[in-house]
Structure formats: C-alpha cells, structure tokens
Amino acid sequence: DTGVSQDPRHKITKRGQNVTFRCDPISEHNRLYWYRQTLGQGPEFLTYFQNEAQLEKSRLLSDRFSAERPKGSFSTLEIQRTEQGDSAMYLCASSLEGTDGYTFGSGTRLTVV
Amino acid sequence: KNEVEQSPQNLTAQEGEFITINCSYSVGISALHWLQQHPGGGIVSLFMLSSGKKKHGRLIATINIQEKHSSLHITASHPRDSAVYICAVRGSGSRLTFGEGTQLTVNP
C-alpha cells in the first residue's frame, strides 16, 4: 500500500465548470475525510465517511459540493459551477475506526480562473 | 477565537538553533497531532499525543492536558526542517480541527 493517493495533483479550471477529484485511502482504513486549505490557513473540515456512509458534513460544503464513497473504498469530491473562491488545496485523509492515526494524501490544488 | 491557536505564526532561525512552536486549544480532546507540510501541500504526520512526551530523532513533542497546551521542539535545526508545522486536535468526534500553522525557515 502506497498511502493515500489523490488525483489529480493540480487542476486549473474556468469559472462555472464542474470538477471532480478522487481519493484512494489506505485499504485497511474505513474512515475517509475531505479537508480544504486556503493559502496561509490551516485545513478546514468538509466531510467524512465511515465505510460508504457520509456521517458528517460541514456547513462549508455548499450545495455545489458533493462527495461520494460508493463502495467504501475510494471517494470522489465534485464541485459544480466552480467559483474563484473555490480555489484551494483539497486534502484527503484516512484512518481506521478506533485508532487516532491519520494519513494524509498529497492534496489536489484547484485553481479557478 | 479559534479553537486551536499556534504561536508564532512565522519563525526564522539559524541552523543549529533550538526551536519551539506552541499550540493552545480550548476544547476537550482525545488526541493532538503535530503535522509537517512542505511546499506543494503534502502533509506528514510527525506525532500523535494524548499525554506526556514523545521524541523522534531531533523532534520532541509535549502535551499538558490540564493546561490545554502542547509544544513541538526541534533540536539542532537544519535548513531541511523549513516547512509549515501544524497542530491539530481531535475532539469527541472523528474530525481534526487545525491551527493556522507556523511557517519555519531555517537559514544556513
């Protein structure tokens, strides 16, 4: 297992376009998290899954954002009708229920022009 | 006031200096993480603490649960230690709440 993988690493898109990011967690980890980090700030929680169930969503996650984890393995985060304010690093992390250890991916840097 | 406060925001040191980064939090926690983030974004977990002290190489992390405070120390700092260091806490739920990070620059 090579850790948490995120794809793509970088994405430049025009305002109004839809984008989708993918996260592949560590295979034994049943919890998967999405965080967003803007320049100079710490990451902020967006949502998390336990297996395929989305257990918590931040109020930061507007109606334009949707996340799925259909088979309890990889997850996708989709942003519809992107806005310039969506420009950020989108980080994925995974953990195993009952443990405190977290493993982060390298992130997807989104630039909306 | 943020739930997790770090100080200083920026720190510049000369190679070899002893460095301390502080983290204070205002909520009950089950664990505290110290993370390192290099340019390009990837985050590496350095320590996870729920009590006491941990050491790994030149890095030492301590936590005082009663005072809701943790410190990350770097001994004999090196330019390759230059990065953003982030404190994050886990409360009763599963998510982490992050500080804003400390940008460390170690000059040769």
PDB file of N, CA and C in Angstrom, chain A residues 9 31 33 35 37 41-43 45 48 56 89 91 99-102 104 106, chain B residues 30-31 33 35 37 40-43 45 48 86 90 94-96 98-100:
ATOM      1  N   ARG A   9      -3.170  15.997  -9.095  1.00  0.00           N
ATOM      2  CA  ARG A   9      -2.398  16.820  -8.156  1.00  0.00           C
ATOM      3  C   ARG A   9      -2.727  18.295  -8.325  1.00  0.00           C
ATOM      4  N   ARG A  31     -12.320   4.918   7.482  1.00  0.00           N
ATOM      5  CA  ARG A  31     -12.758   6.308   7.557  1.00  0.00           C
ATOM      6  C   ARG A  31     -11.981   7.146   6.548  1.00  0.00           C
ATOM      7  N   TYR A  33     -11.703  11.274   4.996  1.00  0.00           N
ATOM      8  CA  TYR A  33     -12.024  12.665   5.287  1.00  0.00           C
ATOM      9  C   TYR A  33     -11.611  13.551   4.108  1.00  0.00           C
ATOM     10  N   TYR A  35     -10.745  17.655   3.490  1.00  0.00           N
ATOM     11  CA  TYR A  35     -10.478  18.950   4.084  1.00  0.00           C
ATOM     12  C   TYR A  35     -10.128  19.927   2.967  1.00  0.00           C
ATOM     13  N   GLN A  37      -7.962  23.602   2.237  1.00  0.00           N
ATOM     14  CA  GLN A  37      -6.973  24.507   2.802  1.00  0.00           C
ATOM     15  C   GLN A  37      -6.732  25.661   1.846  1.00  0.00           C
ATOM     16  N   GLN A  41      -3.649  29.332   5.573  1.00  0.00           N
ATOM     17  CA  GLN A  41      -4.566  28.872   6.623  1.00  0.00           C
ATOM     18  C   GLN A  41      -4.362  27.389   6.888  1.00  0.00           C
ATOM     19  N   GLY A  42      -4.831  26.950   8.045  1.00  0.00           N
ATOM     20  CA  GLY A  42      -4.858  25.518   8.295  1.00  0.00           C
ATOM     21  C   GLY A  42      -6.032  24.879   7.573  1.00  0.00           C
ATOM     22  N   PRO A  43      -5.978  23.576   7.372  1.00  0.00           N
ATOM     23  CA  PRO A  43      -7.093  22.893   6.704  1.00  0.00           C
ATOM     24  C   PRO A  43      -8.399  23.034   7.476  1.00  0.00           C
ATOM     25  N   PHE A  45     -12.345  21.290   7.849  1.00  0.00           N
ATOM     26  CA  PHE A  45     -13.106  20.060   7.616  1.00  0.00           C
ATOM     27  C   PHE A  45     -14.233  20.299   6.619  1.00  0.00           C
ATOM     28  N   TYR A  48     -16.826  13.659   6.146  1.00  0.00           N
ATOM     29  CA  TYR A  48     -16.152  12.390   6.330  1.00  0.00           C
ATOM     30  C   TYR A  48     -17.091  11.211   6.171  1.00  0.00           C
ATOM     31  N   GLU A  56     -20.824  12.988   8.369  1.00  0.00           N
ATOM     32  CA  GLU A  56     -20.819  14.376   8.796  1.00  0.00           C
ATOM     33  C   GLU A  56     -20.436  15.273   7.630  1.00  0.00           C
ATOM     34  N   MET A  89      -6.420  24.107  -1.781  1.00  0.00           N
ATOM     35  CA  MET A  89      -5.887  22.745  -1.777  1.00  0.00           C
ATOM     36  C   MET A  89      -6.949  21.854  -1.136  1.00  0.00           C
ATOM     37  N   LEU A  91      -7.591  18.371   0.486  1.00  0.00           N
ATOM     38  CA  LEU A  91      -6.826  17.300   1.114  1.00  0.00           C
ATOM     39  C   LEU A  91      -7.746  16.152   1.497  1.00  0.00           C
ATOM     40  N   THR A  99      -8.829   4.039  16.140  1.00  0.00           N
ATOM     41  CA  THR A  99      -7.440   4.487  16.291  1.00  0.00           C
ATOM     42  C   THR A  99      -7.388   5.985  16.038  1.00  0.00           C
ATOM     43  N   ASP A 100      -6.330   6.625  16.498  1.00  0.00           N
ATOM     44  CA  ASP A 100      -6.197   8.069  16.314  1.00  0.00           C
ATOM     45  C   ASP A 100      -5.286   8.443  15.154  1.00  0.00           C
ATOM     46  N   GLY A 101      -4.635   7.454  14.564  1.00  0.00           N
ATOM     47  CA  GLY A 101      -3.692   7.758  13.492  1.00  0.00           C
ATOM     48  C   GLY A 101      -4.386   8.242  12.233  1.00  0.00           C
ATOM     49  N   TYR A 102      -3.826   9.252  11.625  1.00  0.00           N
ATOM     50  CA  TYR A 102      -4.334   9.813  10.375  1.00  0.00           C
ATOM     51  C   TYR A 102      -3.243   9.700   9.320  1.00  0.00           C
ATOM     52  N   PHE A 104      -2.471  11.417   5.511  1.00  0.00           N
ATOM     53  CA  PHE A 104      -2.935  12.404   4.554  1.00  0.00           C
ATOM     54  C   PHE A 104      -2.421  12.090   3.158  1.00  0.00           C
ATOM     55  N   SER A 106      -1.459  13.831  -0.720  1.00  0.00           N
ATOM     56  CA  SER A 106      -0.672  14.997  -1.120  1.00  0.00           C
ATOM     57  C   SER A 106      -1.534  16.171  -1.547  1.00  0.00           C
TER      58      SER A 106
ATOM     59  N   SER B  30      -9.242  14.139  22.466  1.00  0.00           N
ATOM     60  CA  SER B  30      -8.807  12.763  22.675  1.00  0.00           C
ATOM     61  C   SER B  30      -7.389  12.560  22.186  1.00  0.00           C
ATOM     62  N   ALA B  31      -6.946  13.431  21.275  1.00  0.00           N
ATOM     63  CA  ALA B  31      -5.572  13.334  20.771  1.00  0.00           C
ATOM     64  C   ALA B  31      -5.170  14.646  20.119  1.00  0.00           C
ATOM     65  N   HIS B  33      -2.310  16.182  17.259  1.00  0.00           N
ATOM     66  CA  HIS B  33      -1.362  15.815  16.210  1.00  0.00           C
ATOM     67  C   HIS B  33      -0.448  16.995  15.899  1.00  0.00           C
ATOM     68  N   LEU B  35       1.832  18.093  12.683  1.00  0.00           N
ATOM     69  CA  LEU B  35       1.948  17.763  11.269  1.00  0.00           C
ATOM     70  C   LEU B  35       2.958  18.685  10.614  1.00  0.00           C
ATOM     71  N   GLN B  37       4.078  20.286   6.808  1.00  0.00           N
ATOM     72  CA  GLN B  37       3.624  20.488   5.434  1.00  0.00           C
ATOM     73  C   GLN B  37       4.689  21.260   4.659  1.00  0.00           C
ATOM     74  N   GLY B  40       4.036  22.588  -1.879  1.00  0.00           N
ATOM     75  CA  GLY B  40       3.490  21.509  -2.705  1.00  0.00           C
ATOM     76  C   GLY B  40       2.338  20.841  -2.011  1.00  0.00           C
ATOM     77  N   GLY B  41       2.228  20.995  -0.698  1.00  0.00           N
ATOM     78  CA  GLY B  41       0.995  20.682   0.002  1.00  0.00           C
ATOM     79  C   GLY B  41       0.933  19.426   0.817  1.00  0.00           C
ATOM     80  N   GLY B  42       1.713  18.393   0.516  1.00  0.00           N
ATOM     81  CA  GLY B  42       1.543  17.138   1.228  1.00  0.00           C
ATOM     82  C   GLY B  42       1.789  17.289   2.718  1.00  0.00           C
ATOM     83  N   ILE B  43       0.958  16.633   3.516  1.00  0.00           N
ATOM     84  CA  ILE B  43       1.057  16.706   4.973  1.00  0.00           C
ATOM     85  C   ILE B  43       1.585  15.391   5.502  1.00  0.00           C
ATOM     86  N   SER B  45       2.407  13.309   9.070  1.00  0.00           N
ATOM     87  CA  SER B  45       2.154  13.258  10.497  1.00  0.00           C
ATOM     88  C   SER B  45       3.468  13.040  11.235  1.00  0.00           C
ATOM     89  N   MET B  48       1.498  11.936  17.295  1.00  0.00           N
ATOM     90  CA  MET B  48       0.150  11.936  17.840  1.00  0.00           C
ATOM     91  C   MET B  48       0.289  11.749  19.336  1.00  0.00           C
ATOM     92  N   ILE B  86       1.931  22.273  11.702  1.00  0.00           N
ATOM     93  CA  ILE B  86       0.525  22.466  12.029  1.00  0.00           C
ATOM     94  C   ILE B  86       0.147  21.593  13.220  1.00  0.00           C
ATOM     95  N   ARG B  90      -8.115  16.363  17.902  1.00  0.00           N
ATOM     96  CA  ARG B  90      -9.303  15.540  17.693  1.00  0.00           C
ATOM     97  C   ARG B  90     -10.114  15.587  18.974  1.00  0.00           C
ATOM     98  N   SER B  94     -14.704  12.449  15.092  1.00  0.00           N
ATOM     99  CA  SER B  94     -13.620  11.862  14.311  1.00  0.00           C
ATOM    100  C   SER B  94     -12.758  12.898  13.591  1.00  0.00           C
ATOM    101  N   ARG B  95     -13.300  14.061  13.344  1.00  0.00           N
ATOM    102  CA  ARG B  95     -12.596  15.047  12.549  1.00  0.00           C
ATOM    103  C   ARG B  95     -11.485  15.705  13.343  1.00  0.00           C
ATOM    104  N   LEU B  96     -10.539  16.308  12.603  1.00  0.00           N
ATOM    105  CA  LEU B  96      -9.496  17.118  13.205  1.00  0.00           C
ATOM    106  C   LEU B  96      -9.831  18.600  13.047  1.00  0.00           C
ATOM    107  N   PHE B  98      -7.758  22.171  13.012  1.00  0.00           N
ATOM    108  CA  PHE B  98      -6.374  22.566  12.789  1.00  0.00           C
ATOM    109  C   PHE B  98      -6.090  23.985  13.256  1.00  0.00           C
ATOM    110  N   GLY B  99      -4.848  24.213  13.702  1.00  0.00           N
ATOM    111  CA  GLY B  99      -4.352  25.566  13.840  1.00  0.00           C
ATOM    112  C   GLY B  99      -3.970  26.107  12.475  1.00  0.00           C
ATOM    113  N   GLU B 100      -3.582  27.371  12.456  1.00  0.00           N
ATOM    114  CA  GLU B 100      -3.272  28.008  11.179  1.00  0.00           C
ATOM    115  C   GLU B 100      -1.856  27.704  10.700  1.00  0.00           C
TER     116      GLU B 100
END
